[in-house]
PDB file of C-alpha atoms and ligand atoms in Angstrom:
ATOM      1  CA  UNK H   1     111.052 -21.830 133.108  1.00  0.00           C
ATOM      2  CA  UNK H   2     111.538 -19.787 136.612  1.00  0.00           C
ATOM      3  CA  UNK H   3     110.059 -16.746 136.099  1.00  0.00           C
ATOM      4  CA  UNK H   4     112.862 -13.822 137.104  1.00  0.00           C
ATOM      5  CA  UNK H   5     111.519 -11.441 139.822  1.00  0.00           C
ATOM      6  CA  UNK H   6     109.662  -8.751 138.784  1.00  0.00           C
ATOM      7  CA  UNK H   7     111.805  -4.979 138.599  1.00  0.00           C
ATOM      8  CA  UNK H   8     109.986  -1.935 137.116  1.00  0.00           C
ATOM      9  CA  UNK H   9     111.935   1.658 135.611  1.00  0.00           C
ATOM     10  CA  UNK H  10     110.470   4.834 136.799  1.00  0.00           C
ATOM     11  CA  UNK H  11     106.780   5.827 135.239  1.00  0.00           C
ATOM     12  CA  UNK H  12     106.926   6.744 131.368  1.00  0.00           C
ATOM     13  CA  UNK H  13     105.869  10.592 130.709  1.00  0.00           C
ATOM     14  CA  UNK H  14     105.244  10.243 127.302  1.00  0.00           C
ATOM     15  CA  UNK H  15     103.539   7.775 125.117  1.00  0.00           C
ATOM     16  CA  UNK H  16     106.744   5.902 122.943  1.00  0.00           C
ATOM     17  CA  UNK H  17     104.377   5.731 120.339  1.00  0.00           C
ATOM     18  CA  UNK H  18     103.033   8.861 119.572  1.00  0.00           C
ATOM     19  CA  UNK H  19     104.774  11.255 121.850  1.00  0.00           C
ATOM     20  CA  UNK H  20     101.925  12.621 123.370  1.00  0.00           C
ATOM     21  CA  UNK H  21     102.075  13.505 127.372  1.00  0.00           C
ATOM     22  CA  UNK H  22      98.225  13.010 127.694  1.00  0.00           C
ATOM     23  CA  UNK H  23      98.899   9.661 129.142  1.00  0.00           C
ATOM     24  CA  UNK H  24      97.004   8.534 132.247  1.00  0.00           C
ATOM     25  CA  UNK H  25      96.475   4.881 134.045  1.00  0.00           C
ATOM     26  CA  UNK H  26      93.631   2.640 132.317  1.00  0.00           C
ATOM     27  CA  UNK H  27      93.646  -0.642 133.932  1.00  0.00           C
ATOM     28  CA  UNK H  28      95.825  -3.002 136.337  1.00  0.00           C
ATOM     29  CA  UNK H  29      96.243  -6.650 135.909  1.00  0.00           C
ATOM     30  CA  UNK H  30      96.766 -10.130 138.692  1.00  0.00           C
ATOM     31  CA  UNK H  31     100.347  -9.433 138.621  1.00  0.00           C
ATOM     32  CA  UNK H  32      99.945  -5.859 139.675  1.00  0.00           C
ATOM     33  CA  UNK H  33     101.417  -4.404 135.801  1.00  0.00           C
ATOM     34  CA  UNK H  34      99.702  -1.135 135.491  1.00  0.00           C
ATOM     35  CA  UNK H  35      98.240  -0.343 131.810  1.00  0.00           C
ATOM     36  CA  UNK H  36      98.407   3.281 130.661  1.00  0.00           C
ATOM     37  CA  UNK H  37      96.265   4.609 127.445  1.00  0.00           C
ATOM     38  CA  UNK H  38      97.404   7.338 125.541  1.00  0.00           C
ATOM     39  CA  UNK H  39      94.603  10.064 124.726  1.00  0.00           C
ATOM     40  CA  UNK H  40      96.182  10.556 121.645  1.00  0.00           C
ATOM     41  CA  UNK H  41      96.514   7.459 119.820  1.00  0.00           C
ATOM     42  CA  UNK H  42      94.663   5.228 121.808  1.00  0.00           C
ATOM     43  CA  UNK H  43      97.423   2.907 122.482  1.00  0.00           C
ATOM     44  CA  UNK H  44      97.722   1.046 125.888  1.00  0.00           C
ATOM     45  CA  UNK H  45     100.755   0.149 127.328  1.00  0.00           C
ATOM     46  CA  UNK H  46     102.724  -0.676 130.710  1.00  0.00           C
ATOM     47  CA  UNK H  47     103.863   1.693 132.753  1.00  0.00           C
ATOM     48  CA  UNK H  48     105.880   1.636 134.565  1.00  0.00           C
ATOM     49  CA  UNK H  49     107.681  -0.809 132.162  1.00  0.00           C
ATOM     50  CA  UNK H  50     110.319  -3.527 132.908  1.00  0.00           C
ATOM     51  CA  UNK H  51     113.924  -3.128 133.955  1.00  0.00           C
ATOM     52  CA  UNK H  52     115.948  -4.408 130.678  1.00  0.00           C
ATOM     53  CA  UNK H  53     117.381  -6.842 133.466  1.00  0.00           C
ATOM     54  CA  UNK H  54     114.109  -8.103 134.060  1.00  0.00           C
ATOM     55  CA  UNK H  55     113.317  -8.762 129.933  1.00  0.00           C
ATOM     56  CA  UNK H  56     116.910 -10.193 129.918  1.00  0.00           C
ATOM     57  CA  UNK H  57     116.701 -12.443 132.161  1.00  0.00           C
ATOM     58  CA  UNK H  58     112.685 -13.503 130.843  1.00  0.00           C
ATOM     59  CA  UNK H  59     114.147 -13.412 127.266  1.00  0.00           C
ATOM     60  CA  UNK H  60     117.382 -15.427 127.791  1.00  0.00           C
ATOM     61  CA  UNK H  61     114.913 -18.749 128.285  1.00  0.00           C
ATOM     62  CA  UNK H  62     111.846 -17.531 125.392  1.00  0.00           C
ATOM     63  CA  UNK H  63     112.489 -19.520 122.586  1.00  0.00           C
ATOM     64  CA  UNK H  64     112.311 -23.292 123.258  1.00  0.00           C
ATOM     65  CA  UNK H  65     115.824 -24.971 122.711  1.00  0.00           C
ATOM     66  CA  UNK H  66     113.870 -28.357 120.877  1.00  0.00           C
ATOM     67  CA  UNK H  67     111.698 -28.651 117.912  1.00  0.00           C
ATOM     68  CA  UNK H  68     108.641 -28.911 120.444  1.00  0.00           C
ATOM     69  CA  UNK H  69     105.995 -31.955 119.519  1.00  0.00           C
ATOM     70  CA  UNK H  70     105.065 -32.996 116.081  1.00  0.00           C
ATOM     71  CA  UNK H  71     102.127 -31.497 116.887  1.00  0.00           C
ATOM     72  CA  UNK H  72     103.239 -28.278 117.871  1.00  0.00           C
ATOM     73  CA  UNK H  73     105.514 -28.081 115.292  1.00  0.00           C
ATOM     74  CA  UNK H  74     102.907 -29.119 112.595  1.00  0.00           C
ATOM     75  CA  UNK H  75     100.626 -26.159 113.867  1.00  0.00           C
ATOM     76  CA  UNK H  76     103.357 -23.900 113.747  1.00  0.00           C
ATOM     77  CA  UNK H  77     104.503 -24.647 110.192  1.00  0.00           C
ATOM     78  CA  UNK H  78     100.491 -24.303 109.227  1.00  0.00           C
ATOM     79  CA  UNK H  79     100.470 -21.008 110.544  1.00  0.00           C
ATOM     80  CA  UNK H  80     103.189 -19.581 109.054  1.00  0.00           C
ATOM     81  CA  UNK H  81     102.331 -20.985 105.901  1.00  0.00           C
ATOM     82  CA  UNK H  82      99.002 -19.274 106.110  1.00  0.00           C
ATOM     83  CA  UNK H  83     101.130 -15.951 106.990  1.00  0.00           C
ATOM     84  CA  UNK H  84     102.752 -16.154 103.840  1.00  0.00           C
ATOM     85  CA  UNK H  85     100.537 -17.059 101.613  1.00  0.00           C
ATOM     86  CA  UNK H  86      98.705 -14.242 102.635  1.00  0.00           C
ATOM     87  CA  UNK H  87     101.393 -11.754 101.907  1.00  0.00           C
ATOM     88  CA  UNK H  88     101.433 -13.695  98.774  1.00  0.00           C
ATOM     89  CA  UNK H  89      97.804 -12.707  97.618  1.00  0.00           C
ATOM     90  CA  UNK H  90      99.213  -8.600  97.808  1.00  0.00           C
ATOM     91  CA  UNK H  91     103.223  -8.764  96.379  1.00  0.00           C
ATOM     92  CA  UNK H  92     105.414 -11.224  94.437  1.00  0.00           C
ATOM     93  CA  UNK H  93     108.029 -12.672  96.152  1.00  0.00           C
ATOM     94  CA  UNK H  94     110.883 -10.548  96.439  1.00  0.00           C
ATOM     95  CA  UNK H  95     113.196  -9.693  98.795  1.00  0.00           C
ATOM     96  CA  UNK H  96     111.297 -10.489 102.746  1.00  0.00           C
ATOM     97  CA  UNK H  97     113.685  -9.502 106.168  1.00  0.00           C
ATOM     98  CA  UNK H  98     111.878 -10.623 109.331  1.00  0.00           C
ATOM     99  CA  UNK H  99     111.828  -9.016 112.230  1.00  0.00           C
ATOM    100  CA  UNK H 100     112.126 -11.532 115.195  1.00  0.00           C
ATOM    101  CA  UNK H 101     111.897 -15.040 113.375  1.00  0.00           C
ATOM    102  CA  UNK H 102     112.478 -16.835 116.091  1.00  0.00           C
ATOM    103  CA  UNK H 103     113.014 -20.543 115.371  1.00  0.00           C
ATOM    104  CA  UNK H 104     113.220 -19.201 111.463  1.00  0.00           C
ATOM    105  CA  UNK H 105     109.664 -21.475 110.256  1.00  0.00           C
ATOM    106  CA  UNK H 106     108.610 -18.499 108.706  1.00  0.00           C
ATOM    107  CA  UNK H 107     111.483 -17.354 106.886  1.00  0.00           C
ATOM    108  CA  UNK H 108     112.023 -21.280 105.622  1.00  0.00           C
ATOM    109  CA  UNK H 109     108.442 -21.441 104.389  1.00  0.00           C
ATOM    110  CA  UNK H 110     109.158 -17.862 102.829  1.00  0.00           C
ATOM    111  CA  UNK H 111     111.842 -19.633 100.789  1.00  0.00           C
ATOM    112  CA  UNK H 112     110.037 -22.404  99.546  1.00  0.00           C
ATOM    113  CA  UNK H 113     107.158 -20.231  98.238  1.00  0.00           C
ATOM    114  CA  UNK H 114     110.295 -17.815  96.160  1.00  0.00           C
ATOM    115  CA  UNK H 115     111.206 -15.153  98.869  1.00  0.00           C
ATOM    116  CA  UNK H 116     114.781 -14.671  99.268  1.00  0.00           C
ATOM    117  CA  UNK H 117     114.664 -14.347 102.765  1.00  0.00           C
ATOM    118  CA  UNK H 118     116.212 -12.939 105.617  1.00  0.00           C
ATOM    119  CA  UNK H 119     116.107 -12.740 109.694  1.00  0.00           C
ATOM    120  CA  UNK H 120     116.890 -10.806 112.650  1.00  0.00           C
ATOM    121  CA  UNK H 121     116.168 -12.043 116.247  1.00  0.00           C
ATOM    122  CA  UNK H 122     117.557 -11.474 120.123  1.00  0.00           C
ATOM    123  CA  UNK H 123     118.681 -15.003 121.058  1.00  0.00           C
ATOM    124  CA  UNK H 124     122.326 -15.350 119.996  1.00  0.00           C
ATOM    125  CA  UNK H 125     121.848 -19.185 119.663  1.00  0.00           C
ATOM    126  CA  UNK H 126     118.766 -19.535 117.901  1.00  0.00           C
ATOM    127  CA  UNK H 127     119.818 -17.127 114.976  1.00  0.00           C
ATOM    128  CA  UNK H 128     122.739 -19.013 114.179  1.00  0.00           C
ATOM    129  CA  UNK H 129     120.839 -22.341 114.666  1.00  0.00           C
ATOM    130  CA  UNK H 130     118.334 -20.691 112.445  1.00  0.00           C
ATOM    131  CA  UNK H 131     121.064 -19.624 109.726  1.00  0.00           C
ATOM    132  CA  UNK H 132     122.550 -23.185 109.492  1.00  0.00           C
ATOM    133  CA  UNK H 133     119.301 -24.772 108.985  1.00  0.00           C
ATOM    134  CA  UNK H 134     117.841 -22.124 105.894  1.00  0.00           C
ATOM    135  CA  UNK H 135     120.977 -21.033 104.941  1.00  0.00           C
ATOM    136  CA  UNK H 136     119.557 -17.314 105.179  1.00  0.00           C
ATOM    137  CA  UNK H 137     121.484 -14.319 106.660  1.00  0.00           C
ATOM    138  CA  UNK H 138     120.126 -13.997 110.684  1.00  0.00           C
ATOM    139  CA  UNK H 139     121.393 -11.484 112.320  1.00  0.00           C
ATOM    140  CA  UNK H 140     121.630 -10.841 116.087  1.00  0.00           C
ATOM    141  CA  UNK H 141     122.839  -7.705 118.068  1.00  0.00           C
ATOM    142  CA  UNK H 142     121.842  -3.868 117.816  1.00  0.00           C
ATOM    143  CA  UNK H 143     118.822  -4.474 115.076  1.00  0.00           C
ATOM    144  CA  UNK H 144     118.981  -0.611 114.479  1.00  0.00           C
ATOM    145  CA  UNK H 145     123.075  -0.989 114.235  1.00  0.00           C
ATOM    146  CA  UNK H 146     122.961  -3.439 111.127  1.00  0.00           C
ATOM    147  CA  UNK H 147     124.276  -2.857 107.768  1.00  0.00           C
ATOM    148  CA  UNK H 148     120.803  -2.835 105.989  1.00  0.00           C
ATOM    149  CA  UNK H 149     120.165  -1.873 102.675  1.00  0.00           C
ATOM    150  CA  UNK H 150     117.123   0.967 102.722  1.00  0.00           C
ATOM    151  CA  UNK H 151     114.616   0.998 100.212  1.00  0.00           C
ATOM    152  CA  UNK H 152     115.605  -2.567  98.712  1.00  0.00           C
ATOM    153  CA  UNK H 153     112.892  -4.836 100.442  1.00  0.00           C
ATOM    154  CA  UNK H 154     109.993  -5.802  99.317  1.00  0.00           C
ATOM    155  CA  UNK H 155     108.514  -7.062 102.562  1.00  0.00           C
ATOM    156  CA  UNK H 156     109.403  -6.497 106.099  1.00  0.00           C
ATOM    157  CA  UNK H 157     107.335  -9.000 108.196  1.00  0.00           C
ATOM    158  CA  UNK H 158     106.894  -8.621 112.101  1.00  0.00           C
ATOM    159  CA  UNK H 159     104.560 -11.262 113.281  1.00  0.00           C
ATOM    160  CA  UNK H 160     104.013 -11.684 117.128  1.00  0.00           C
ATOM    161  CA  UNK H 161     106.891  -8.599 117.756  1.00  0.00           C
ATOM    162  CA  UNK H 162     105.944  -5.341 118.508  1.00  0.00           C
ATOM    163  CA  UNK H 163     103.996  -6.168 121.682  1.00  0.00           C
ATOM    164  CA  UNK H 164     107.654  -6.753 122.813  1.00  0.00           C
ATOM    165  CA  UNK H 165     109.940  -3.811 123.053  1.00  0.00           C
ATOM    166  CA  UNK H 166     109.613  -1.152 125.264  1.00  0.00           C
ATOM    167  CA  UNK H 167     109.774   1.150 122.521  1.00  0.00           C
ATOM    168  CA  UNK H 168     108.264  -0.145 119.168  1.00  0.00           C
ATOM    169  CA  UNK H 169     108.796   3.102 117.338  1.00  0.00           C
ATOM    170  CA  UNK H 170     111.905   2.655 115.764  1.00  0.00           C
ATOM    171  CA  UNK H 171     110.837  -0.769 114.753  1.00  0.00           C
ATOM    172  CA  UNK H 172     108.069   0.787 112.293  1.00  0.00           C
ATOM    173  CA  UNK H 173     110.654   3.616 111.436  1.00  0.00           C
ATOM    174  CA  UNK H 174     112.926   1.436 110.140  1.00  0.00           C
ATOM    175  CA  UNK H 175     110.753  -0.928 108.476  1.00  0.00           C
ATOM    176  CA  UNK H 176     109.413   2.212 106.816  1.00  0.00           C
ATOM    177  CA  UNK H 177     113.418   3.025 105.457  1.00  0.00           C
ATOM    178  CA  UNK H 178     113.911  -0.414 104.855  1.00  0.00           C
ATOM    179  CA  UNK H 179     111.085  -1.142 102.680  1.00  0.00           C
ATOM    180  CA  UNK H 180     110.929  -0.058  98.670  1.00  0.00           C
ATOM    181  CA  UNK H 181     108.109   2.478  97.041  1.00  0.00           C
ATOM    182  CA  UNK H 182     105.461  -0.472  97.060  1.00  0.00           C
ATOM    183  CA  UNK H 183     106.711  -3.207  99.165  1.00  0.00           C
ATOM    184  CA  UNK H 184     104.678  -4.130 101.838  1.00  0.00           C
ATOM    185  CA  UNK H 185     105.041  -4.233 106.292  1.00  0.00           C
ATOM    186  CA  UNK H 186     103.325  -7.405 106.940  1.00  0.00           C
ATOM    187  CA  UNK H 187     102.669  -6.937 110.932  1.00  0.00           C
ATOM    188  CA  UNK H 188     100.741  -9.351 113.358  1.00  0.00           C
ATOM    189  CA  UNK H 189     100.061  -8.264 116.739  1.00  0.00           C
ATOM    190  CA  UNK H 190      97.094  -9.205 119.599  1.00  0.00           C
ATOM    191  CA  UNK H 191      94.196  -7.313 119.359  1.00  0.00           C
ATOM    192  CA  UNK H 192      93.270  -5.724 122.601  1.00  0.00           C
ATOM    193  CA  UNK H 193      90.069  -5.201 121.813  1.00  0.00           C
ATOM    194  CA  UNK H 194      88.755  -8.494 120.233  1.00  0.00           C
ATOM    195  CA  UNK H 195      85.345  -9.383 121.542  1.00  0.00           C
ATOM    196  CA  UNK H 196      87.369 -12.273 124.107  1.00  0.00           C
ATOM    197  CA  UNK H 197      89.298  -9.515 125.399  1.00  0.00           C
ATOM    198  CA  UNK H 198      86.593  -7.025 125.253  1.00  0.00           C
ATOM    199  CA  UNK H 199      84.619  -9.783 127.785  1.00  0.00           C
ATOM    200  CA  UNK H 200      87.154 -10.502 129.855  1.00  0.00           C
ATOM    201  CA  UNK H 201      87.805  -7.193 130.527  1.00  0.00           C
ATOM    202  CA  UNK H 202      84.227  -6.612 131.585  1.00  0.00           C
ATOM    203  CA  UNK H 203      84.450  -9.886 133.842  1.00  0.00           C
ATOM    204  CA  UNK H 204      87.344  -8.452 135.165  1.00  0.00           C
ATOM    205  CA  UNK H 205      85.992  -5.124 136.311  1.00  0.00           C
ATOM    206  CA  UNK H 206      83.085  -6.661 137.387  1.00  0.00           C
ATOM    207  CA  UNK H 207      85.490  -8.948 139.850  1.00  0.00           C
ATOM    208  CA  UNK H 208      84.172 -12.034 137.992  1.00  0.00           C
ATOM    209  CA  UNK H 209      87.828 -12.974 136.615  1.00  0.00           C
ATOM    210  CA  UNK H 210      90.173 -15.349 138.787  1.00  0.00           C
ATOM    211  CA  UNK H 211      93.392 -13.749 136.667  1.00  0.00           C
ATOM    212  CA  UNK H 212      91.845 -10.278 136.376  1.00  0.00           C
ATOM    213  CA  UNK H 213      92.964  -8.723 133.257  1.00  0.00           C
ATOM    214  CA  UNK H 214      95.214 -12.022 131.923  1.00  0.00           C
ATOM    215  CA  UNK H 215      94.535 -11.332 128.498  1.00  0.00           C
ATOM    216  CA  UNK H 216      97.519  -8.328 128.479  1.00  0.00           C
ATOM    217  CA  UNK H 217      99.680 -11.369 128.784  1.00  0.00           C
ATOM    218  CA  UNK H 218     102.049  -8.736 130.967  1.00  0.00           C
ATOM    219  CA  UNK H 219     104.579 -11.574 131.118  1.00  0.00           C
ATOM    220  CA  UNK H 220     106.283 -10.534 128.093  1.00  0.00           C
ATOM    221  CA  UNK H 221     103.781  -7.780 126.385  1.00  0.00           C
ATOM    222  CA  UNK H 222     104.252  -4.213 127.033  1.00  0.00           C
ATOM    223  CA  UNK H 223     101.919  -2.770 123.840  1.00  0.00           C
ATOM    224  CA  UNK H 224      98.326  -3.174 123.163  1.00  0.00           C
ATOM    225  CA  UNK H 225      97.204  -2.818 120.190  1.00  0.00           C
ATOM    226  CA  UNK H 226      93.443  -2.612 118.485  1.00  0.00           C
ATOM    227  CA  UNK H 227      92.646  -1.942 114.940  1.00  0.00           C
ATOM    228  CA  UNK H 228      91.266   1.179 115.726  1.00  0.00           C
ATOM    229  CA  UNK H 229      94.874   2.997 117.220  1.00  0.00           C
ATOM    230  CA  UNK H 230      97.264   1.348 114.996  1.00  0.00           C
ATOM    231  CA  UNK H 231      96.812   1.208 111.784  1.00  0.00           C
ATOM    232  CA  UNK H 232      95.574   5.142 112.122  1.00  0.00           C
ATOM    233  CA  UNK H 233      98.803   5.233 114.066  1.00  0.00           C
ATOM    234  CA  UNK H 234     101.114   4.267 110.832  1.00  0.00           C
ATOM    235  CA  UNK H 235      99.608   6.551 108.828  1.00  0.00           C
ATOM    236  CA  UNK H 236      99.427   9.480 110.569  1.00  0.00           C
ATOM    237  CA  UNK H 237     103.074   8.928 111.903  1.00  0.00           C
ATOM    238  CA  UNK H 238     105.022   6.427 110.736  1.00  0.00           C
ATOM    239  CA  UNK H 239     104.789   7.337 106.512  1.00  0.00           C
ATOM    240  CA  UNK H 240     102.451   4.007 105.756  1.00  0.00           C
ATOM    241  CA  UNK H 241      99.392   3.393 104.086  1.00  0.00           C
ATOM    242  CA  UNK H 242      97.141   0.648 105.332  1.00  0.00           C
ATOM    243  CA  UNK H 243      95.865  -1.598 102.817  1.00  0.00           C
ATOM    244  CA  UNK H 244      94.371  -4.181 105.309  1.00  0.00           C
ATOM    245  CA  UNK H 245      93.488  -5.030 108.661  1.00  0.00           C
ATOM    246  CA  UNK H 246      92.685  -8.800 109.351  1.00  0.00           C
ATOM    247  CA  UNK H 247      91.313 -11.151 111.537  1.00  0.00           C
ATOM    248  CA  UNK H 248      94.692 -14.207 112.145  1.00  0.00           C
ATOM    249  CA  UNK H 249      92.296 -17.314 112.482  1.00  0.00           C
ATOM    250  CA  UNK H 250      94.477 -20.445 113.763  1.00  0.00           C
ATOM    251  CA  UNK H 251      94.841 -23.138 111.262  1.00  0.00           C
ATOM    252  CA  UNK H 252      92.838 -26.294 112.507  1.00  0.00           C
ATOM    253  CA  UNK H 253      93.975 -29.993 112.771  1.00  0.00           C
ATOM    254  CA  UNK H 254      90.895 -30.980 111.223  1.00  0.00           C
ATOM    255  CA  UNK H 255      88.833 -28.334 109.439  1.00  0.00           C
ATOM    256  CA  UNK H 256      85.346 -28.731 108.062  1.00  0.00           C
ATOM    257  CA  UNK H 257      83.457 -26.765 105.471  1.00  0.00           C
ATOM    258  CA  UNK H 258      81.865 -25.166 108.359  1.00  0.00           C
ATOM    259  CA  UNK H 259      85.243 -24.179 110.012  1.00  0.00           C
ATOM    260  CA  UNK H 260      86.396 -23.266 107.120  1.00  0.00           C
ATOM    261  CA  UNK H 261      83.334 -20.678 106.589  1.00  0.00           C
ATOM    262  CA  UNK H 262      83.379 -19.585 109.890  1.00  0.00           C
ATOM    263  CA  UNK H 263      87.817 -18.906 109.732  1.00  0.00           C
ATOM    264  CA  UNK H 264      87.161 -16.911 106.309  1.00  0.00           C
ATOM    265  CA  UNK H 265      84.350 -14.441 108.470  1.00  0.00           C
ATOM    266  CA  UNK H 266      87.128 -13.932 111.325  1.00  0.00           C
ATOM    267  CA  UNK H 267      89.507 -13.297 108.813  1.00  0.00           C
ATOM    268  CA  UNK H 268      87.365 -10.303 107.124  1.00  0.00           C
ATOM    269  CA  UNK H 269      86.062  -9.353 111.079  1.00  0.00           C
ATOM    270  CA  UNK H 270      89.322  -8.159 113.033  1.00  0.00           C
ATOM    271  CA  UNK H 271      87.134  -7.804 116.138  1.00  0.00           C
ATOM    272  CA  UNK H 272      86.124 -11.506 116.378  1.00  0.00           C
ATOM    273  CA  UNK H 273      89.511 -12.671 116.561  1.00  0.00           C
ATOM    274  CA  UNK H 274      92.618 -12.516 119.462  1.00  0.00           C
ATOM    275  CA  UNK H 275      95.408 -11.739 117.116  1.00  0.00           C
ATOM    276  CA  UNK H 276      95.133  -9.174 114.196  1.00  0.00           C
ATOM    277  CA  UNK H 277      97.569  -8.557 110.756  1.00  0.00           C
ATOM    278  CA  UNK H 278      97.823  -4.803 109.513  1.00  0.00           C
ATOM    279  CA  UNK H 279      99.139  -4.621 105.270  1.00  0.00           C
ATOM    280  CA  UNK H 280     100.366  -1.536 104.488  1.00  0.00           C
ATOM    281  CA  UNK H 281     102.764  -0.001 101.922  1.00  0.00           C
ATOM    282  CA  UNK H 282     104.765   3.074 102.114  1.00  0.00           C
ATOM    283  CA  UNK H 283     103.009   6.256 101.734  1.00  0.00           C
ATOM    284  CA  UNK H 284     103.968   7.645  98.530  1.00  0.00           C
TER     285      UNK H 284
HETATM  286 ZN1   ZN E 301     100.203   7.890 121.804  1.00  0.00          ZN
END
């Protein structure tokens, strides 16, 4: 993929999160993306962001047109399978809309375990690739635009997403509408501040770090998320109530007993671990 040439909008005032104008400049990366924090909440974030012509062009090539390796593919299908089967250990399978599905593994594994399912993604060809294959409702277009029933699902899943769009708010306000008294926002984001990212950070103020700062993955991410902003974030704001916050360990080829110890302490110790998942239920 050639990577489109970099355009930025004029500085953010405000943080899109919370609102707050106590924003000021945290951190820069190798590719010269600025990183703001918000005093507030504690979020980070680019700014200036993007053009929307830079994230079309960089999303018009993002999801890969083939099935990728057996291996990748296999890896994939683990993971989401673990994703689910989490969500399984809170709710029973009910009604489960996700939120950028992508190539649509997730929302077929969904199925299989009981979930009617459905799915919402940018890429105009890969949702109705995606709809053929699980015979589930994908939608493309305006996401806020679509003829949604409120209060009828009983999970609204975002895995990998809200690092994405320049403005992730109305993402969590209409999961909030979307999902019923008791159902359940299952979302999985990077965690910022993971003891790799917490390291590298260090390396890269110290001028040890060839990428400096490579971990914001500033390609495509404009959020950065930790356990401690976000989840007090959806509370306070957003009209959820966390039930979890959890460590994502990757599914291995081969595990051992000892692998499998060691996954099960990353998955109760958020900080040890690159990626995090946040449970939490509408505030009653
Ligand atoms: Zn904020």
């Amino acid at each position: 993929m050639s990577a489109p040439p970099i355009e930025y909008d004029p500085p953010l005032d405000a943080c899109p999160l919370c609102g707050s104008r106590d924003i000021h400049p945290f951190d820069y990366d190798f590719r010269g993306a600025h990183i703001a924090r918000c005093e507030a909440c504690g979020v980070r974030f680019m700014n200036p962001q993007y053009t929307d012509a830079y994230l079309t062009a960089y999303y018009s090539d993002y999801i890969p047109d083939g099935p990728g390796s057996p291996e990748e593919r296999a890896f994939r299908l683990a993971q989401k399978t673990e994703n689910i089967e989490l969500l399984d250990r809170y709710l029973a399978p009910g009604r489960l809309f996700a939120i950028g599905c992508g190539d649509g593994v997730e929302l077929s594994v969904a199925r299989s375990r009981g979930w009617t399912v459905e799915g919402y993604d940018v890429d105009e060809a890969t949702t109705r690739r995606v709809a053929q294959v699980t015979g589930a409702p994908v939608y493309t277009g305006d996401l806020f635009a679509l003829p949604l029933e409120q209060g009828a699902y009983d999970c609204v899943y975002l895995d990998q997403v809200l690092e994405h769009p320049k403005n992730p708010a109305p993402y969590l306000e209409l999961s909030r509408r979307l999902l019923r008294p008791g159902g359940m926002l299952y979302l999985g984001v990077p965690n910022i501040e993971s003891l790799a990212s917490r390291t590298k950070r260090v390396l890269g103020r110290l001028g040890l770090s060839r990428r400096r700062m490579r971990f914001y993955d500033t390609f495509h991410h404009l959020f950065y998320y930790a356990p401690s902003t976000l989840p007090p974030l959806l509370e306070r704001r957003y009209g959820f109530r966390v039930v979890s916050v959890l460590g994502d360990p990757k599914p291995r080829a081969h595990p051992t007993v000892a692998t499998r110890m060691w996954d099960r302490v990353v998955r109760h110790t958020p900080w040890l671990d690159s990626t995090m998942v946040i449970l939490a239920r509408p505030a009653s």
